[in-house]
């Protein structure tokens, strides 16, 4: 009993008015979805064959025209052999979709997967740079079989189904003659070799999950939420392909004294009334230790003093940012009766400030300090 073939337009899910580009896009989408290597379902192989067959016809303008006029009868030649050995061009598209344009059934090298990891640094480690050891879980070549997939002492054998080519060729007749249909070997999956005695450690996969220790060097000046790329430190590639990359997202712990603004540091210096009014010599902290700072008489709350080159080192270039010291005049809350009396007398002698005496504000004073 003859089997009725499905309509090729229905197989690709496109209307009869579809352009050749739409035919090609539909084929690639379905081929990726139903390829046996990607789709483990039982009917994936048969569906994949139907998709290929439909694209062989609809992907070629002349064959599509014959199919539109005569149906399936127009795709089969009653004239015997014609262009024997001709490889239909549509199969270049399927190998483009899966192997980046490879023309052989054998699988080519594939780059390993990229990895991502978070690492935390202290404020000082980020400022001055450091080296840390991290553990990176990744897919590596099996230590027992070294990626060969076969149990040590044995070797993979040539696939008898495709004779080691990784592909199967099937001759089809058409109105133009005979065409050679090239497909991946379903026994060796395009490898050209089979493993009769799989490695016991990796069960023939050739890979295993392991943890690698990696020494990571962080340059001076790196900031919170920065990302570093370590080339070639990702997962191992397949079929001799290169390793992927390792991306490290950096988290920096906040400092208890400083806030970071680019490569500058900001430090809030609290002053009492006397220090602000009369001036003082005060030690302020820096990343390299304490440093003397002269507070001039009449310092106002919000004034900024700049200590040059006391900030964070510039990333990958010479020099450092600055330390910006913000003066904050602190108003005391708990005063003794004597202190209240003295401050009261001081207030009477100073009088009330006139409006506009300090019209620059904090922002203006910061700009003046920074030049």
mmCIF file of C-alpha atoms in Angstrom:
data_model
loop_
_atom_site.group_PDB
_atom_site.id
_atom_site.type_symbol
_atom_site.label_atom_id
_atom_site.label_comp_id
_atom_site.label_asym_id
_atom_site.label_seq_id
_atom_site.Cartn_x
_atom_site.Cartn_y
_atom_site.Cartn_z
ATOM 1 C CA UNK A 1 0.000 0.000 0.000
ATOM 2 C CA UNK A 2 1.425 3.337 -1.058
ATOM 3 C CA UNK A 3 2.102 5.960 1.605
ATOM 4 C CA UNK A 4 0.774 9.453 0.946
ATOM 5 C CA UNK A 5 3.517 12.044 1.227
ATOM 6 C CA UNK A 6 2.760 15.183 3.246
ATOM 7 C CA UNK A 7 2.493 18.561 1.585
ATOM 8 C CA UNK A 8 5.947 20.154 1.646
ATOM 9 C CA UNK A 9 4.550 23.566 2.506
ATOM 10 C CA UNK A 10 2.782 22.064 5.528
ATOM 11 C CA UNK A 11 6.007 20.344 6.598
ATOM 12 C CA UNK A 12 7.852 23.691 6.706
ATOM 13 C CA UNK A 13 4.799 25.531 8.065
ATOM 14 C CA UNK A 14 4.779 28.227 5.370
ATOM 15 C CA UNK A 15 2.179 29.476 2.871
ATOM 16 C CA UNK A 16 2.519 28.786 -0.863
ATOM 17 C CA UNK A 17 3.191 32.486 -1.402
ATOM 18 C CA UNK A 18 6.321 32.395 0.807
ATOM 19 C CA UNK A 19 9.494 33.867 -0.668
ATOM 20 C CA UNK A 20 12.678 31.800 -1.075
ATOM 21 C CA UNK A 21 14.190 33.632 1.898
ATOM 22 C CA UNK A 22 11.166 32.705 4.043
ATOM 23 C CA UNK A 23 11.535 29.088 2.925
ATOM 24 C CA UNK A 24 15.165 29.124 3.988
ATOM 25 C CA UNK A 25 14.420 30.694 7.385
ATOM 26 C CA UNK A 26 11.643 28.186 8.098
ATOM 27 C CA UNK A 27 13.943 25.279 7.196
ATOM 28 C CA UNK A 28 16.778 26.455 9.428
ATOM 29 C CA UNK A 29 14.459 26.996 12.394
ATOM 30 C CA UNK A 30 12.883 23.546 12.085
ATOM 31 C CA UNK A 31 16.222 21.831 11.388
ATOM 32 C CA UNK A 32 17.683 23.250 14.592
ATOM 33 C CA UNK A 33 14.554 22.228 16.528
ATOM 34 C CA UNK A 34 14.257 18.642 15.287
ATOM 35 C CA UNK A 35 17.858 17.613 14.693
ATOM 36 C CA UNK A 36 18.458 14.254 16.485
ATOM 37 C CA UNK A 37 21.488 15.680 18.272
ATOM 38 C CA UNK A 38 19.331 18.356 19.870
ATOM 39 C CA UNK A 39 15.965 16.613 20.104
ATOM 40 C CA UNK A 40 15.950 13.276 21.979
ATOM 41 C CA UNK A 41 12.346 12.392 21.031
ATOM 42 C CA UNK A 42 11.699 9.114 19.209
ATOM 43 C CA UNK A 43 10.243 10.711 16.083
ATOM 44 C CA UNK A 44 12.900 13.426 15.724
ATOM 45 C CA UNK A 45 14.848 11.450 13.118
ATOM 46 C CA UNK A 46 11.837 10.917 10.838
ATOM 47 C CA UNK A 47 10.675 14.510 11.248
ATOM 48 C CA UNK A 48 14.171 15.720 10.417
ATOM 49 C CA UNK A 49 14.159 13.637 7.217
ATOM 50 C CA UNK A 50 10.802 15.124 6.170
ATOM 51 C CA UNK A 51 12.113 18.644 6.763
ATOM 52 C CA UNK A 52 15.198 17.925 4.611
ATOM 53 C CA UNK A 53 13.074 16.441 1.841
ATOM 54 C CA UNK A 54 10.715 19.416 1.826
ATOM 55 C CA UNK A 55 13.587 21.883 1.661
ATOM 56 C CA UNK A 56 15.285 19.959 -1.162
ATOM 57 C CA UNK A 57 12.242 20.740 -3.281
ATOM 58 C CA UNK A 58 11.044 24.127 -2.054
ATOM 59 C CA UNK A 59 14.540 25.506 -1.538
ATOM 60 C CA UNK A 60 15.226 25.325 -5.289
ATOM 61 C CA UNK A 61 13.183 27.667 -7.482
ATOM 62 C CA UNK A 62 12.954 25.278 -10.470
ATOM 63 C CA UNK A 63 12.058 22.198 -8.433
ATOM 64 C CA UNK A 64 9.555 24.236 -6.454
ATOM 65 C CA UNK A 65 7.910 25.328 -9.704
ATOM 66 C CA UNK A 66 7.600 21.697 -10.846
ATOM 67 C CA UNK A 67 6.131 20.755 -7.463
ATOM 68 C CA UNK A 68 3.615 23.612 -7.603
ATOM 69 C CA UNK A 69 2.463 22.431 -11.067
ATOM 70 C CA UNK A 70 2.500 18.642 -10.728
ATOM 71 C CA UNK A 71 2.706 17.940 -6.981
ATOM 72 C CA UNK A 72 4.938 15.083 -5.816
ATOM 73 C CA UNK A 73 4.890 13.570 -9.304
ATOM 74 C CA UNK A 74 6.831 16.555 -10.541
ATOM 75 C CA UNK A 75 9.714 15.782 -8.165
ATOM 76 C CA UNK A 76 10.330 12.244 -9.440
ATOM 77 C CA UNK A 77 11.987 11.700 -12.822
ATOM 78 C CA UNK A 78 10.621 8.980 -15.149
ATOM 79 C CA UNK A 79 13.701 9.321 -17.351
ATOM 80 C CA UNK A 80 16.166 7.357 -15.263
ATOM 81 C CA UNK A 81 19.631 8.643 -14.467
ATOM 82 C CA UNK A 82 20.538 12.158 -15.323
ATOM 83 C CA UNK A 83 22.956 14.347 -13.374
ATOM 84 C CA UNK A 84 24.440 11.520 -11.332
ATOM 85 C CA UNK A 85 26.592 12.482 -8.398
ATOM 86 C CA UNK A 86 25.237 16.022 -8.199
ATOM 87 C CA UNK A 87 25.128 17.227 -4.585
ATOM 88 C CA UNK A 88 22.023 19.311 -4.036
ATOM 89 C CA UNK A 89 22.928 22.748 -2.711
ATOM 90 C CA UNK A 90 20.319 22.778 0.042
ATOM 91 C CA UNK A 91 22.496 20.611 2.222
ATOM 92 C CA UNK A 92 25.007 23.396 2.459
ATOM 93 C CA UNK A 93 22.350 25.217 4.477
ATOM 94 C CA UNK A 94 21.900 22.446 6.995
ATOM 95 C CA UNK A 95 25.645 22.164 7.568
ATOM 96 C CA UNK A 96 25.777 25.944 7.879
ATOM 97 C CA UNK A 97 23.126 25.711 10.583
ATOM 98 C CA UNK A 98 24.930 23.082 12.636
ATOM 99 C CA UNK A 99 28.620 23.194 11.800
ATOM 100 C CA UNK A 100 29.319 26.742 10.686
ATOM 101 C CA UNK A 101 29.595 25.902 6.995
ATOM 102 C CA UNK A 102 31.407 22.562 7.254
ATOM 103 C CA UNK A 103 31.023 20.391 4.159
ATOM 104 C CA UNK A 104 31.900 17.104 5.826
ATOM 105 C CA UNK A 105 29.787 15.024 8.170
ATOM 106 C CA UNK A 106 32.550 15.036 10.761
ATOM 107 C CA UNK A 107 32.058 17.413 13.613
ATOM 108 C CA UNK A 108 34.514 20.280 13.722
ATOM 109 C CA UNK A 109 36.189 21.844 16.762
ATOM 110 C CA UNK A 110 33.879 23.754 19.093
ATOM 111 C CA UNK A 111 34.838 26.425 21.605
ATOM 112 C CA UNK A 112 34.192 25.573 25.248
ATOM 113 C CA UNK A 113 31.541 27.302 27.308
ATOM 114 C CA UNK A 114 32.262 30.596 29.087
ATOM 115 C CA UNK A 115 32.121 30.620 32.883
ATOM 116 C CA UNK A 116 31.146 33.367 35.333
ATOM 117 C CA UNK A 117 32.151 33.777 38.952
ATOM 118 C CA UNK A 118 31.903 36.390 41.715
ATOM 119 C CA UNK A 119 34.843 37.336 43.915
ATOM 120 C CA UNK A 120 34.905 39.722 46.881
ATOM 121 C CA UNK A 121 37.803 42.080 47.690
ATOM 122 C CA UNK A 122 38.449 44.360 50.623
ATOM 123 C CA UNK A 123 38.620 48.098 49.949
ATOM 124 C CA UNK A 124 42.416 48.092 50.266
ATOM 125 C CA UNK A 125 42.813 45.023 48.006
ATOM 126 C CA UNK A 126 40.828 46.738 45.269
ATOM 127 C CA UNK A 127 42.799 49.971 45.685
ATOM 128 C CA UNK A 128 46.311 48.509 45.668
ATOM 129 C CA UNK A 129 45.766 45.248 43.774
ATOM 130 C CA UNK A 130 46.129 41.699 45.019
ATOM 131 C CA UNK A 131 46.314 38.055 44.014
ATOM 132 C CA UNK A 132 43.763 35.491 45.144
ATOM 133 C CA UNK A 133 43.209 31.797 44.594
ATOM 134 C CA UNK A 134 39.760 30.707 43.499
ATOM 135 C CA UNK A 135 38.201 27.343 42.745
ATOM 136 C CA UNK A 136 36.482 27.073 39.372
ATOM 137 C CA UNK A 137 34.087 24.148 38.780
ATOM 138 C CA UNK A 138 34.030 23.345 35.061
ATOM 139 C CA UNK A 139 33.842 20.621 32.436
ATOM 140 C CA UNK A 140 37.291 19.153 31.787
ATOM 141 C CA UNK A 141 38.764 16.323 29.752
ATOM 142 C CA UNK A 142 38.389 13.007 31.547
ATOM 143 C CA UNK A 143 41.577 12.263 33.486
ATOM 144 C CA UNK A 144 41.248 8.515 32.898
ATOM 145 C CA UNK A 145 40.810 8.460 29.116
ATOM 146 C CA UNK A 146 42.234 11.954 28.324
ATOM 147 C CA UNK A 147 39.149 12.749 26.277
ATOM 148 C CA UNK A 148 39.491 9.708 23.975
ATOM 149 C CA UNK A 149 36.253 8.260 25.453
ATOM 150 C CA UNK A 150 37.557 4.703 25.310
ATOM 151 C CA UNK A 151 38.733 2.630 28.270
ATOM 152 C CA UNK A 152 42.550 2.847 28.597
ATOM 153 C CA UNK A 153 44.131 0.039 26.586
ATOM 154 C CA UNK A 154 41.432 0.201 23.934
ATOM 155 C CA UNK A 155 40.885 2.536 20.992
ATOM 156 C CA UNK A 156 37.847 3.922 19.175
ATOM 157 C CA UNK A 157 37.056 2.057 15.988
ATOM 158 C CA UNK A 158 36.053 3.227 12.552
ATOM 159 C CA UNK A 159 32.288 3.402 12.179
ATOM 160 C CA UNK A 160 31.179 0.568 9.884
ATOM 161 C CA UNK A 161 27.907 2.333 9.101
ATOM 162 C CA UNK A 162 29.557 5.318 7.325
ATOM 163 C CA UNK A 163 33.038 3.814 6.843
ATOM 164 C CA UNK A 164 34.545 6.516 9.011
ATOM 165 C CA UNK A 165 33.278 9.482 6.992
ATOM 166 C CA UNK A 166 30.704 10.598 9.553
ATOM 167 C CA UNK A 167 28.068 10.955 6.849
ATOM 168 C CA UNK A 168 25.646 8.813 4.853
ATOM 169 C CA UNK A 169 24.881 9.335 1.193
ATOM 170 C CA UNK A 170 21.562 8.446 -0.342
ATOM 171 C CA UNK A 171 20.825 8.688 -4.086
ATOM 172 C CA UNK A 172 17.478 10.178 -5.040
ATOM 173 C CA UNK A 173 15.888 10.461 -8.461
ATOM 174 C CA UNK A 174 14.245 13.644 -9.641
ATOM 175 C CA UNK A 175 12.988 15.234 -12.824
ATOM 176 C CA UNK A 176 16.554 16.437 -13.445
ATOM 177 C CA UNK A 177 18.221 13.100 -12.784
ATOM 178 C CA UNK A 178 19.824 11.641 -9.698
ATOM 179 C CA UNK A 179 20.897 13.608 -6.669
ATOM 180 C CA UNK A 180 23.058 12.595 -3.743
ATOM 181 C CA UNK A 181 21.501 13.277 -0.337
ATOM 182 C CA UNK A 182 24.210 13.705 2.334
ATOM 183 C CA UNK A 183 23.208 13.290 5.982
ATOM 184 C CA UNK A 184 25.009 12.804 9.279
ATOM 185 C CA UNK A 185 25.605 9.207 10.296
ATOM 186 C CA UNK A 186 23.112 8.351 13.022
ATOM 187 C CA UNK A 187 25.351 5.671 14.550
ATOM 188 C CA UNK A 188 28.523 7.674 15.188
ATOM 189 C CA UNK A 189 26.796 11.098 15.207
ATOM 190 C CA UNK A 190 29.190 12.464 12.637
ATOM 191 C CA UNK A 191 32.329 11.396 14.516
ATOM 192 C CA UNK A 192 33.368 8.704 12.048
ATOM 193 C CA UNK A 193 34.371 6.529 15.006
ATOM 194 C CA UNK A 194 32.540 4.468 17.611
ATOM 195 C CA UNK A 195 33.680 3.385 21.069
ATOM 196 C CA UNK A 196 33.032 -0.320 21.716
ATOM 197 C CA UNK A 197 34.584 -0.129 25.209
ATOM 198 C CA UNK A 198 33.579 3.208 26.817
ATOM 199 C CA UNK A 199 35.709 4.718 29.579
ATOM 200 C CA UNK A 200 34.410 3.647 32.983
ATOM 201 C CA UNK A 201 35.076 7.029 34.564
ATOM 202 C CA UNK A 202 33.220 9.250 32.086
ATOM 203 C CA UNK A 203 31.047 6.497 30.520
ATOM 204 C CA UNK A 204 32.332 7.338 27.081
ATOM 205 C CA UNK A 205 31.613 11.061 27.225
ATOM 206 C CA UNK A 206 35.286 12.092 27.238
ATOM 207 C CA UNK A 207 34.544 14.836 29.784
ATOM 208 C CA UNK A 208 33.945 15.088 33.502
ATOM 209 C CA UNK A 209 33.104 17.851 35.989
ATOM 210 C CA UNK A 210 36.063 18.885 38.098
ATOM 211 C CA UNK A 211 37.199 21.857 40.178
ATOM 212 C CA UNK A 212 40.332 23.745 39.149
ATOM 213 C CA UNK A 213 42.347 26.059 41.391
ATOM 214 C CA UNK A 214 43.183 29.302 39.648
ATOM 215 C CA UNK A 215 45.420 32.173 40.726
ATOM 216 C CA UNK A 216 43.794 35.494 39.810
ATOM 217 C CA UNK A 217 45.699 38.792 39.780
ATOM 218 C CA UNK A 218 43.639 41.938 40.375
ATOM 219 C CA UNK A 219 45.263 45.191 39.154
ATOM 220 C CA UNK A 220 45.415 48.274 41.433
ATOM 221 C CA UNK A 221 42.450 50.628 41.129
ATOM 222 C CA UNK A 222 39.786 48.071 40.273
ATOM 223 C CA UNK A 223 36.307 49.148 41.375
ATOM 224 C CA UNK A 224 33.123 47.557 42.676
ATOM 225 C CA UNK A 225 30.999 45.775 40.018
ATOM 226 C CA UNK A 226 33.918 45.669 37.595
ATOM 227 C CA UNK A 227 34.298 42.603 35.386
ATOM 228 C CA UNK A 228 37.514 40.852 34.393
ATOM 229 C CA UNK A 229 37.885 38.417 31.502
ATOM 230 C CA UNK A 230 40.430 35.631 31.820
ATOM 231 C CA UNK A 231 40.861 34.353 28.276
ATOM 232 C CA UNK A 232 41.073 30.585 27.873
ATOM 233 C CA UNK A 233 40.134 29.800 31.493
ATOM 234 C CA UNK A 234 36.589 28.587 30.780
ATOM 235 C CA UNK A 235 35.445 25.070 29.975
ATOM 236 C CA UNK A 236 37.441 22.841 27.655
ATOM 237 C CA UNK A 237 36.366 22.795 24.005
ATOM 238 C CA UNK A 238 35.009 19.800 22.118
ATOM 239 C CA UNK A 239 36.858 18.041 19.291
ATOM 240 C CA UNK A 240 40.055 19.956 19.958
ATOM 241 C CA UNK A 241 38.331 23.328 20.109
ATOM 242 C CA UNK A 242 39.697 26.174 22.265
ATOM 243 C CA UNK A 243 38.665 26.777 25.849
ATOM 244 C CA UNK A 244 36.015 29.320 26.712
ATOM 245 C CA UNK A 245 36.669 32.381 28.882
ATOM 246 C CA UNK A 246 36.204 32.996 32.593
ATOM 247 C CA UNK A 247 34.413 36.233 33.535
ATOM 248 C CA UNK A 248 34.885 37.424 37.128
ATOM 249 C CA UNK A 249 32.450 39.940 38.628
ATOM 250 C CA UNK A 250 34.174 41.891 41.408
ATOM 251 C CA UNK A 251 32.435 42.990 44.578
ATOM 252 C CA UNK A 252 34.334 45.423 46.860
ATOM 253 C CA UNK A 253 33.535 45.691 50.566
ATOM 254 C CA UNK A 254 32.794 49.240 51.762
ATOM 255 C CA UNK A 255 35.387 51.065 53.887
ATOM 256 C CA UNK A 256 34.489 52.227 57.388
ATOM 257 C CA UNK A 257 36.059 55.670 56.874
ATOM 258 C CA UNK A 258 36.211 56.447 53.164
ATOM 259 C CA UNK A 259 33.760 56.648 50.312
ATOM 260 C CA UNK A 260 35.023 56.202 46.769
ATOM 261 C CA UNK A 261 34.169 58.616 43.961
ATOM 262 C CA UNK A 262 35.950 57.333 40.864
ATOM 263 C CA UNK A 263 39.614 57.382 41.870
ATOM 264 C CA UNK A 264 39.049 60.041 44.558
ATOM 265 C CA UNK A 265 38.343 59.274 48.196
ATOM 266 C CA UNK A 266 35.933 61.256 50.371
ATOM 267 C CA UNK A 267 36.453 61.584 54.120
ATOM 268 C CA UNK A 268 34.125 63.454 56.504
ATOM 269 C CA UNK A 269 36.122 65.343 59.182
ATOM 270 C CA UNK A 270 34.174 66.407 62.255
ATOM 271 C CA UNK A 271 35.268 69.699 63.926
ATOM 272 C CA UNK A 272 34.042 71.386 67.079
ATOM 273 C CA UNK A 273 33.262 75.111 67.322
ATOM 274 C CA UNK A 274 36.681 76.045 68.623
ATOM 275 C CA UNK A 275 38.631 74.119 65.970
ATOM 276 C CA UNK A 276 36.532 75.607 63.177
ATOM 277 C CA UNK A 277 36.701 79.167 64.552
ATOM 278 C CA UNK A 278 40.307 79.298 65.749
ATOM 279 C CA UNK A 279 41.910 76.788 63.362
ATOM 280 C CA UNK A 280 43.779 73.609 64.302
ATOM 281 C CA UNK A 281 46.392 71.062 63.229
ATOM 282 C CA UNK A 282 44.613 67.706 62.868
ATOM 283 C CA UNK A 283 45.678 64.228 61.818
ATOM 284 C CA UNK A 284 43.456 62.735 59.113
ATOM 285 C CA UNK A 285 43.590 59.094 57.932
ATOM 286 C CA UNK A 286 44.687 58.098 54.429
ATOM 287 C CA UNK A 287 45.123 54.678 52.792
ATOM 288 C CA UNK A 288 48.847 54.948 53.571
ATOM 289 C CA UNK A 289 48.519 56.132 57.186
ATOM 290 C CA UNK A 290 47.710 59.335 59.062
ATOM 291 C CA UNK A 291 48.697 62.727 57.656
ATOM 292 C CA UNK A 292 48.744 66.226 59.181
ATOM 293 C CA UNK A 293 46.128 68.686 57.897
ATOM 294 C CA UNK A 294 46.024 72.370 58.842
ATOM 295 C CA UNK A 295 42.518 73.700 59.445
ATOM 296 C CA UNK A 296 42.524 77.492 58.906
ATOM 297 C CA UNK A 297 40.623 79.819 61.305
ATOM 298 C CA UNK A 298 37.036 80.487 60.330
ATOM 299 C CA UNK A 299 36.476 77.145 58.581
ATOM 300 C CA UNK A 300 32.837 76.669 57.642
ATOM 301 C CA UNK A 301 30.888 73.422 57.706
ATOM 302 C CA UNK A 302 31.005 71.877 54.217
ATOM 303 C CA UNK A 303 34.393 73.240 53.195
ATOM 304 C CA UNK A 304 36.596 70.770 51.328
ATOM 305 C CA UNK A 305 40.341 70.307 51.743
ATOM 306 C CA UNK A 306 42.205 68.348 49.043
ATOM 307 C CA UNK A 307 45.151 66.065 49.738
ATOM 308 C CA UNK A 308 46.697 65.447 46.344
ATOM 309 C CA UNK A 309 47.620 61.886 45.254
ATOM 310 C CA UNK A 310 46.182 60.304 48.400
ATOM 311 C CA UNK A 311 43.290 58.599 46.628
ATOM 312 C CA UNK A 312 43.034 55.324 44.702
ATOM 313 C CA UNK A 313 45.687 54.408 42.098
ATOM 314 C CA UNK A 314 44.489 54.873 38.512
ATOM 315 C CA UNK A 315 43.655 51.595 36.797
ATOM 316 C CA UNK A 316 46.502 50.477 34.491
ATOM 317 C CA UNK A 317 48.066 53.969 34.340
ATOM 318 C CA UNK A 318 50.398 55.906 36.630
ATOM 319 C CA UNK A 319 49.184 58.297 39.293
ATOM 320 C CA UNK A 320 46.468 58.375 41.939
ATOM 321 C CA UNK A 321 43.314 60.242 42.718
ATOM 322 C CA UNK A 322 42.933 62.727 45.565
ATOM 323 C CA UNK A 323 41.593 62.591 49.117
ATOM 324 C CA UNK A 324 38.749 65.082 49.607
ATOM 325 C CA UNK A 325 38.336 66.025 53.263
ATOM 326 C CA UNK A 326 34.857 67.432 53.977
ATOM 327 C CA UNK A 327 34.764 69.617 57.095
ATOM 328 C CA UNK A 328 31.657 69.143 59.263
ATOM 329 C CA UNK A 329 31.224 71.452 62.254
ATOM 330 C CA UNK A 330 29.498 69.392 64.931
ATOM 331 C CA UNK A 331 26.930 71.045 67.186
ATOM 332 C CA UNK A 332 27.190 69.642 70.716
ATOM 333 C CA UNK A 333 23.997 68.231 72.233
ATOM 334 C CA UNK A 334 24.825 67.749 75.925
ATOM 335 C CA UNK A 335 26.287 70.920 77.434
ATOM 336 C CA UNK A 336 27.138 71.639 81.033
ATOM 337 C CA UNK A 337 25.672 74.774 82.618
ATOM 338 C CA UNK A 338 29.065 76.465 82.411
ATOM 339 C CA UNK A 339 29.392 75.633 78.688
ATOM 340 C CA UNK A 340 25.912 76.979 78.031
ATOM 341 C CA UNK A 341 26.783 80.230 79.818
ATOM 342 C CA UNK A 342 30.028 80.679 77.862
ATOM 343 C CA UNK A 343 28.384 79.917 74.502
ATOM 344 C CA UNK A 344 25.598 82.326 75.365
ATOM 345 C CA UNK A 345 28.111 85.090 76.032
ATOM 346 C CA UNK A 346 29.880 84.206 72.743
ATOM 347 C CA UNK A 347 26.592 84.394 70.852
ATOM 348 C CA UNK A 348 25.859 87.825 72.303
ATOM 349 C CA UNK A 349 29.277 89.120 71.280
ATOM 350 C CA UNK A 350 29.103 87.680 67.734
ATOM 351 C CA UNK A 351 25.615 88.843 66.880
ATOM 352 C CA UNK A 352 23.336 87.318 64.241
ATOM 353 C CA UNK A 353 24.825 86.515 60.740
ATOM 354 C CA UNK A 354 23.318 88.494 57.876
ATOM 355 C CA UNK A 355 21.620 86.513 55.017
ATOM 356 C CA UNK A 356 23.863 85.971 52.006
ATOM 357 C CA UNK A 357 27.086 85.725 54.001
ATOM 358 C CA UNK A 358 27.613 82.251 52.559
ATOM 359 C CA UNK A 359 25.820 82.227 49.250
ATOM 360 C CA UNK A 360 28.152 79.757 47.520
ATOM 361 C CA UNK A 361 26.885 76.745 49.427
ATOM 362 C CA UNK A 362 28.617 73.403 49.769
ATOM 363 C CA UNK A 363 28.773 72.718 46.005
ATOM 364 C CA UNK A 364 30.468 76.037 45.331
ATOM 365 C CA UNK A 365 33.063 75.443 48.028
ATOM 366 C CA UNK A 366 33.841 71.980 46.632
ATOM 367 C CA UNK A 367 34.365 73.464 43.173
ATOM 368 C CA UNK A 368 36.694 76.119 44.632
ATOM 369 C CA UNK A 369 38.699 73.475 46.464
ATOM 370 C CA UNK A 370 39.078 71.383 43.344
ATOM 371 C CA UNK A 371 40.038 74.352 41.222
#
